Short mmCIF file of C-alpha atoms in Angstrom, two decimals:
data_model
loop_
_atom_site.label_atom_id
_atom_site.label_comp_id
_atom_site.label_asym_id
_atom_site.label_seq_id
_atom_site.Cartn_x
_atom_site.Cartn_y
_atom_site.Cartn_z
CA UNK N 1 0.00 0.00 0.00
CA UNK N 2 1.18 3.56 -0.66
CA UNK N 3 2.77 5.17 2.37
CA UNK N 4 4.01 8.71 2.70
CA UNK N 5 7.79 8.96 2.54
CA UNK N 6 9.11 11.42 5.14
CA UNK N 7 12.67 11.29 3.87
CA UNK N 8 13.42 14.84 2.66
CA UNK N 9 15.81 13.67 -0.04
CA UNK N 10 13.29 11.35 -1.66
CA UNK N 11 10.16 13.33 -2.51
CA UNK N 12 9.25 11.64 -5.79
CA UNK N 13 5.90 10.41 -4.55
CA UNK N 14 4.35 10.34 -8.05
CA UNK N 15 7.20 8.15 -9.32
CA UNK N 16 6.75 5.80 -6.35
CA UNK N 17 3.02 5.70 -6.92
CA UNK N 18 3.57 5.21 -10.65
CA UNK N 19 5.78 2.23 -9.94
CA UNK N 20 3.09 0.64 -7.78
CA UNK N 21 0.36 1.34 -10.34
CA UNK N 22 2.45 -0.14 -13.14
CA UNK N 23 3.06 -3.29 -11.05
CA UNK N 24 -0.65 -3.48 -10.33
CA UNK N 25 -1.44 -3.09 -14.03
CA UNK N 26 1.04 -5.78 -15.09
CA UNK N 27 -0.30 -8.15 -12.42
CA UNK N 28 -3.89 -7.58 -13.55
CA UNK N 29 -2.97 -8.15 -17.18
CA UNK N 30 -1.09 -11.35 -16.38
CA UNK N 31 -4.20 -12.62 -14.61
CA UNK N 32 -6.36 -11.76 -17.63
CA UNK N 33 -3.84 -13.39 -19.96
CA UNK N 34 -4.14 -16.64 -17.99
CA UNK N 35 -7.93 -16.43 -18.20
CA UNK N 36 -7.76 -15.65 -21.92
CA UNK N 37 -5.51 -18.65 -22.55
CA UNK N 38 -8.03 -20.85 -20.71
CA UNK N 39 -10.84 -19.38 -22.82
CA UNK N 40 -9.11 -20.07 -26.12
CA UNK N 41 -7.32 -23.26 -25.09
CA UNK N 42 -10.45 -24.59 -23.42
CA UNK N 43 -12.37 -24.21 -26.66
CA UNK N 44 -9.96 -26.46 -28.56
CA UNK N 45 -9.53 -28.86 -25.63
CA UNK N 46 -13.27 -29.34 -25.12
CA UNK N 47 -13.80 -29.80 -28.87
CA UNK N 48 -11.22 -32.60 -28.78
CA UNK N 49 -12.63 -34.21 -25.62
CA UNK N 50 -16.24 -34.07 -26.83
CA UNK N 51 -15.09 -35.50 -30.16
CA UNK N 52 -14.01 -38.64 -28.33
CA UNK N 53 -17.55 -39.27 -27.08
CA UNK N 54 -19.82 -37.68 -29.67
CA UNK N 55 -20.01 -37.72 -33.42
CA UNK N 56 -19.34 -34.24 -34.84
CA UNK N 57 -22.43 -34.62 -36.98
CA UNK N 58 -24.57 -35.23 -33.90
CA UNK N 59 -27.18 -32.57 -33.12
CA UNK N 60 -25.85 -32.50 -29.54
CA UNK N 61 -22.19 -31.97 -30.45
CA UNK N 62 -22.09 -28.16 -30.73
CA UNK N 63 -24.19 -27.66 -27.59
CA UNK N 64 -22.10 -30.13 -25.59
CA UNK N 65 -18.87 -28.44 -26.71
CA UNK N 66 -20.25 -25.00 -25.86
CA UNK N 67 -21.36 -26.04 -22.36
CA UNK N 68 -18.08 -27.88 -21.70
CA UNK N 69 -16.10 -24.87 -22.92
CA UNK N 70 -18.00 -22.50 -20.65
CA UNK N 71 -17.54 -24.85 -17.68
CA UNK N 72 -13.80 -25.09 -18.34
CA UNK N 73 -13.51 -21.34 -18.86
CA UNK N 74 -15.19 -20.48 -15.56
CA UNK N 75 -14.52 -23.41 -13.24
CA UNK N 76 -10.89 -23.78 -14.31
CA UNK N 77 -9.91 -20.48 -15.95
CA UNK N 78 -11.06 -18.05 -13.25
CA UNK N 79 -9.75 -19.99 -10.19
CA UNK N 80 -6.44 -20.73 -11.96
CA UNK N 81 -5.96 -17.08 -12.97
CA UNK N 82 -6.66 -15.86 -9.42
CA UNK N 83 -4.56 -18.63 -7.82
CA UNK N 84 -1.48 -17.77 -9.90
CA UNK N 85 -2.07 -14.03 -9.48
CA UNK N 86 -2.24 -14.38 -5.68
CA UNK N 87 1.27 -15.83 -5.78
CA UNK N 88 2.64 -12.80 -7.62
CA UNK N 89 4.17 -9.93 -5.59
CA UNK N 90 1.34 -7.56 -6.54
CA UNK N 91 -1.33 -10.07 -5.61
CA UNK N 92 -0.17 -11.18 -2.18
CA UNK N 93 -1.38 -8.10 -0.34
CA UNK N 94 -4.81 -7.76 -1.95
CA UNK N 95 -7.94 -8.22 0.14
CA UNK N 96 -9.79 -11.51 0.14
CA UNK N 97 -12.41 -11.61 -2.59
CA UNK N 98 -14.87 -13.30 -0.24
CA UNK N 99 -14.99 -10.12 1.87
CA UNK N 100 -16.83 -8.38 -0.99
CA UNK N 101 -19.79 -10.75 -0.69
CA UNK N 102 -21.30 -8.70 2.11
CA UNK N 103 -24.14 -6.29 2.81
CA UNK N 104 -23.65 -3.07 0.80
CA UNK N 105 -22.50 -0.10 2.90
CA UNK N 106 -25.14 2.15 1.36
CA UNK N 107 -28.87 2.37 1.86
CA UNK N 108 -31.19 0.01 0.04
CA UNK N 109 -32.62 2.94 -1.93
CA UNK N 110 -29.10 4.01 -3.03
CA UNK N 111 -28.40 0.49 -4.29
CA UNK N 112 -31.74 0.29 -6.16
CA UNK N 113 -31.12 3.68 -7.79
CA UNK N 114 -27.65 2.86 -9.02
CA UNK N 115 -28.58 -0.64 -10.16
CA UNK N 116 -31.27 0.94 -12.35
CA UNK N 117 -28.88 3.66 -13.54
CA UNK N 118 -26.26 1.06 -14.46
CA UNK N 119 -28.76 -1.07 -16.37
CA UNK N 120 -30.07 2.04 -18.16
CA UNK N 121 -26.65 3.18 -19.34
CA UNK N 122 -25.70 -0.36 -20.36
CA UNK N 123 -28.76 -0.78 -22.58
CA UNK N 124 -28.55 2.81 -23.81
CA UNK N 125 -24.97 2.26 -24.92
CA UNK N 126 -25.99 -1.02 -26.57
CA UNK N 127 -28.66 0.74 -28.63
CA UNK N 128 -26.35 3.62 -29.56
CA UNK N 129 -23.46 1.35 -30.58
CA UNK N 130 -25.80 -0.90 -32.60
CA UNK N 131 -27.06 2.12 -34.54
CA UNK N 132 -23.50 3.35 -35.06
CA UNK N 133 -22.17 0.04 -36.39
CA UNK N 134 -25.24 -0.47 -38.58
CA UNK N 135 -24.72 2.99 -40.06
CA UNK N 136 -21.00 2.32 -40.51
CA UNK N 137 -21.70 -0.93 -42.36
CA UNK N 138 -24.36 0.77 -44.48
CA UNK N 139 -22.01 3.60 -45.50
CA UNK N 140 -18.98 1.40 -46.16
CA UNK N 141 -20.79 -1.60 -47.63
CA UNK N 142 -18.72 -3.84 -45.36
CA UNK N 143 -20.67 -6.52 -43.48
CA UNK N 144 -19.02 -7.25 -40.15
CA UNK N 145 -19.35 -10.58 -38.40
CA UNK N 146 -20.50 -10.76 -34.80
CA UNK N 147 -20.56 -13.61 -32.34
CA UNK N 148 -23.98 -15.23 -32.34
CA UNK N 149 -25.24 -16.27 -28.90
CA UNK N 150 -28.66 -17.45 -30.06
CA UNK N 151 -29.34 -21.04 -29.04
CA UNK N 152 -30.04 -23.79 -31.55
CA UNK N 153 -33.55 -25.21 -31.55
CA UNK N 154 -32.63 -28.10 -29.26
CA UNK N 155 -33.18 -28.61 -25.53
CA UNK N 156 -29.47 -29.07 -24.78
CA UNK N 157 -28.52 -25.89 -26.63
CA UNK N 158 -31.13 -23.88 -24.75
CA UNK N 159 -30.02 -25.38 -21.44
CA UNK N 160 -26.37 -24.61 -22.23
CA UNK N 161 -27.21 -20.97 -22.97
CA UNK N 162 -29.25 -20.54 -19.81
CA UNK N 163 -26.59 -22.08 -17.57
CA UNK N 164 -23.61 -20.31 -19.11
CA UNK N 165 -25.10 -16.88 -19.78
CA UNK N 166 -27.43 -16.38 -16.83
CA UNK N 167 -25.57 -18.26 -14.06
CA UNK N 168 -21.89 -18.94 -14.74
CA UNK N 169 -20.94 -15.71 -16.49
CA UNK N 170 -22.31 -13.27 -13.87
CA UNK N 171 -20.81 -15.09 -10.89
CA UNK N 172 -17.35 -15.85 -12.24
CA UNK N 173 -16.88 -12.65 -14.24
CA UNK N 174 -17.78 -10.58 -11.19
CA UNK N 175 -15.30 -12.54 -9.06
CA UNK N 176 -12.55 -11.99 -11.62
CA UNK N 177 -13.23 -8.40 -12.71
CA UNK N 178 -14.94 -6.66 -9.80
CA UNK N 179 -13.25 -8.95 -7.27
CA UNK N 180 -9.60 -9.67 -7.97
CA UNK N 181 -8.93 -7.07 -10.68
CA UNK N 182 -10.59 -4.10 -8.99
CA UNK N 183 -9.28 -5.03 -5.52
CA UNK N 184 -5.74 -4.87 -6.81
CA UNK N 185 -6.10 -1.57 -8.67
CA UNK N 186 -8.15 0.40 -6.13
CA UNK N 187 -5.22 0.42 -3.69
CA UNK N 188 -3.53 3.08 -5.83
CA UNK N 189 -6.44 4.92 -7.43
CA UNK N 190 -10.20 5.26 -7.53
CA UNK N 191 -11.57 6.55 -10.83
CA UNK N 192 -8.52 5.13 -12.59
CA UNK N 193 -9.41 1.70 -11.16
CA UNK N 194 -13.08 2.12 -12.13
CA UNK N 195 -12.30 3.08 -15.74
CA UNK N 196 -9.45 0.63 -16.37
CA UNK N 197 -11.30 -2.43 -15.06
CA UNK N 198 -14.43 -1.38 -16.96
CA UNK N 199 -12.54 -1.05 -20.24
CA UNK N 200 -10.95 -4.48 -19.88
CA UNK N 201 -14.31 -6.01 -19.02
CA UNK N 202 -15.47 -4.76 -22.39
CA UNK N 203 -12.35 -5.82 -24.30
CA UNK N 204 -12.47 -9.35 -22.88
CA UNK N 205 -15.65 -9.98 -24.86
CA UNK N 206 -13.61 -9.59 -28.09
CA UNK N 207 -16.86 -8.97 -29.97
CA UNK N 208 -17.28 -5.46 -31.36
CA UNK N 209 -21.04 -5.06 -30.63
CA UNK N 210 -20.53 -6.10 -26.99
CA UNK N 211 -17.39 -4.12 -26.14
CA UNK N 212 -19.00 -0.64 -25.77
CA UNK N 213 -21.93 -1.61 -23.55
CA UNK N 214 -19.88 -4.15 -21.55
CA UNK N 215 -17.26 -1.45 -20.86
CA UNK N 216 -19.95 0.98 -19.69
CA UNK N 217 -21.51 -1.70 -17.51
CA UNK N 218 -18.06 -2.49 -16.10
CA UNK N 219 -17.36 1.16 -15.26
CA UNK N 220 -20.69 1.71 -13.49
CA UNK N 221 -20.41 -1.66 -11.70
CA UNK N 222 -16.90 -0.92 -10.45
CA UNK N 223 -18.15 2.46 -9.21
CA UNK N 224 -20.90 0.71 -7.21
CA UNK N 225 -18.39 -1.74 -5.71
CA UNK N 226 -16.17 1.11 -4.50
CA UNK N 227 -19.14 3.03 -3.08
CA UNK N 228 -20.69 0.04 -1.29
CA UNK N 229 -17.62 -2.13 -0.53
CA UNK N 230 -19.76 -4.98 -1.82
CA UNK N 231 -19.99 -6.94 -5.05
CA UNK N 232 -23.72 -7.63 -4.54
CA UNK N 233 -25.10 -4.60 -6.49
CA UNK N 234 -22.82 -5.42 -9.42
CA UNK N 235 -23.95 -9.04 -9.34
CA UNK N 236 -27.60 -7.93 -9.44
CA UNK N 237 -26.91 -5.85 -12.56
CA UNK N 238 -25.00 -8.68 -14.24
CA UNK N 239 -27.67 -11.27 -13.43
CA UNK N 240 -30.45 -8.98 -14.68
CA UNK N 241 -28.83 -8.11 -18.01
CA UNK N 242 -27.58 -11.65 -18.68
CA UNK N 243 -30.90 -13.21 -17.72
CA UNK N 244 -32.75 -11.04 -20.21
CA UNK N 245 -30.10 -11.82 -22.83
CA UNK N 246 -30.09 -15.52 -22.02
CA UNK N 247 -33.86 -15.82 -22.16
CA UNK N 248 -33.95 -13.93 -25.47
CA UNK N 249 -31.26 -16.22 -26.93
CA UNK N 250 -33.54 -19.16 -26.17
CA UNK N 251 -36.75 -17.45 -27.31
CA UNK N 252 -35.41 -16.52 -30.76
CA UNK N 253 -34.01 -20.00 -31.42
CA UNK N 254 -35.72 -21.62 -34.37
CA UNK N 255 -36.99 -18.39 -35.93
CA UNK N 256 -35.61 -16.43 -38.87
CA UNK N 257 -34.62 -13.00 -37.54
CA UNK N 258 -34.03 -11.69 -41.07
CA UNK N 259 -37.65 -12.44 -42.02
CA UNK N 260 -38.82 -10.81 -38.79
CA UNK N 261 -36.82 -7.65 -39.50
CA UNK N 262 -38.02 -7.51 -43.11
CA UNK N 263 -41.65 -7.55 -41.97
CA UNK N 264 -42.59 -10.96 -43.36
CA UNK N 265 -46.15 -11.15 -41.99
CA UNK N 266 -46.54 -14.88 -42.60
CA UNK N 267 -43.41 -15.61 -40.54
CA UNK N 268 -44.46 -13.12 -37.86
CA UNK N 269 -47.93 -14.68 -37.53
CA UNK N 270 -46.42 -18.17 -37.38
CA UNK N 271 -44.27 -17.00 -34.45
CA UNK N 272 -46.72 -14.59 -32.83
CA UNK N 273 -45.94 -15.79 -29.30
CA UNK N 274 -42.25 -15.16 -29.83
CA UNK N 275 -42.98 -11.70 -31.23
CA UNK N 276 -45.04 -10.83 -28.15
CA UNK N 277 -42.22 -11.94 -25.85
CA UNK N 278 -39.71 -9.88 -27.86
CA UNK N 279 -42.00 -6.83 -27.66
CA UNK N 280 -42.40 -7.27 -23.89
CA UNK N 281 -38.63 -7.56 -23.48
CA UNK N 282 -38.21 -4.41 -25.55
CA UNK N 283 -40.71 -2.53 -23.38
CA UNK N 284 -38.94 -3.78 -20.24
CA UNK N 285 -35.60 -2.52 -21.54
CA UNK N 286 -37.07 0.87 -22.49
CA UNK N 287 -38.58 1.05 -19.00
CA UNK N 288 -35.16 0.40 -17.46
CA UNK N 289 -33.62 3.11 -19.65
CA UNK N 290 -36.28 5.70 -18.83
CA UNK N 291 -36.22 5.04 -15.07
CA UNK N 292 -32.41 4.96 -14.93
CA UNK N 293 -31.95 8.19 -16.88
CA UNK N 294 -34.50 10.03 -14.70
CA UNK N 295 -32.76 8.80 -11.54
CA UNK N 296 -29.35 9.77 -12.92
CA UNK N 297 -30.51 13.32 -13.69
CA UNK N 298 -32.00 13.60 -10.20
CA UNK N 299 -28.70 12.39 -8.71
CA UNK N 300 -26.83 15.12 -10.60
CA UNK N 301 -29.26 17.80 -9.45
CA UNK N 302 -29.96 16.71 -5.87
CA UNK N 303 -27.23 14.30 -4.75
CA UNK N 304 -23.89 15.27 -6.27
CA UNK N 305 -22.16 13.68 -3.29
CA UNK N 306 -23.21 10.27 -4.69
CA UNK N 307 -20.47 10.61 -7.31
CA UNK N 308 -17.71 11.21 -4.77
CA UNK N 309 -15.24 8.42 -4.04
CA UNK N 310 -12.69 9.01 -1.24
CA UNK N 311 -9.34 9.55 -3.02
CA UNK N 312 -6.38 7.21 -2.71
CA UNK N 313 -2.86 8.65 -3.15
CA UNK N 314 -4.32 12.11 -3.93
CA UNK N 315 -0.83 13.49 -4.65
CA UNK N 316 -1.12 11.93 -8.11
CA UNK N 317 -4.03 12.77 -10.41
CA UNK N 318 -6.36 10.00 -11.56
CA UNK N 319 -5.55 10.93 -15.18
CA UNK N 320 -1.87 10.32 -14.49
CA UNK N 321 -2.65 6.99 -12.83
CA UNK N 322 -4.79 5.95 -15.77
CA UNK N 323 -2.00 6.84 -18.20
CA UNK N 324 0.49 4.83 -16.15
CA UNK N 325 -1.91 1.87 -15.96
CA UNK N 326 -2.32 1.64 -19.73
CA UNK N 327 1.39 2.09 -20.47
CA UNK N 328 2.48 -0.90 -18.40
CA UNK N 329 4.22 -3.38 -20.79
CA UNK N 330 2.03 -6.43 -20.13
CA UNK N 331 -1.11 -4.29 -20.31
CA UNK N 332 -0.08 -2.85 -23.69
CA UNK N 333 0.46 -6.39 -24.98
CA UNK N 334 -2.89 -7.59 -23.59
CA UNK N 335 -4.71 -4.64 -25.17
CA UNK N 336 -3.15 -5.39 -28.57
CA UNK N 337 -4.07 -9.09 -28.29
CA UNK N 338 -7.70 -8.36 -27.33
CA UNK N 339 -8.14 -5.77 -30.09
CA UNK N 340 -6.61 -8.20 -32.59
CA UNK N 341 -9.04 -10.94 -31.51
CA UNK N 342 -11.91 -8.47 -31.87
CA UNK N 343 -10.87 -7.59 -35.43
CA UNK N 344 -10.44 -11.28 -36.33
CA UNK N 345 -13.91 -12.08 -34.94
CA UNK N 346 -15.39 -9.19 -36.94
CA UNK N 347 -13.97 -10.37 -40.27
CA UNK N 348 -16.67 -12.28 -42.19
CA UNK N 349 -15.86 -15.97 -42.67
#
């Protein structure tokens, strides 16, 4: 932890703080590298393992591989990344992640407000980025690929999506990002920790439509964790957004989205129940956005103190800390790798 140096001949506190922040950044990026290797390696490993038991032409093969890959990614990747990180110099002095699973140190109303605000800005960013990328593709004539999370029209595929998206992802990603990653960084900065962990939460998705809204969600979630000293509000947000996404991925399985979007009335009438569910989900999301934006404006007008986070190492500006964080060697490499994966995933097959 940063301590004030009283030695008159050594007054370079920013340099000392910069050194600690850079170590923190490198440690965080090493942890994410380990998780990323498990994500990619687990995909190939599970494909090989499942191939030993199932025929690749089987209707269950893709779903079984997907579920096995998600299980490996979360049950092996996250614990392994944190275990190795805790044995690094920068990880030995971090707080125990379990301590964050506690009652939030803010009122229930404060938590409800900021959960709604976070959900609103997440969905708002999703809509804005979707419009932007659609316009970009329309103007350039380039069709970008995006990772498809819609389930196949089989029970196992739907079950795999529900388990991985609505249960595993929120729990393990919160432990990794808002637990280990944020706990390490917040020792040397506040807003710098909030922004840096949020950005990497977005980049880890390596899917251009998801990066903007995941980054915004990560920033707001990290802010809530610092304000409440609890991971519970962030978990609520993650569960809510992923549950809606997971349910929708199951609902739209077996229907032709292109026909829906083109206004094919025969296809719409054949899937009227699905259309009603989609409309209800859309109304729910718009309700979240409206309520969250109203609450955010009221916070700005009436409760500006809500945005204050007690500073850490105030001698150094948060902008300086953020610059130091993103110029750490391992972090630069990780950023390049994640952006490269995003570009590769966006290139049409």
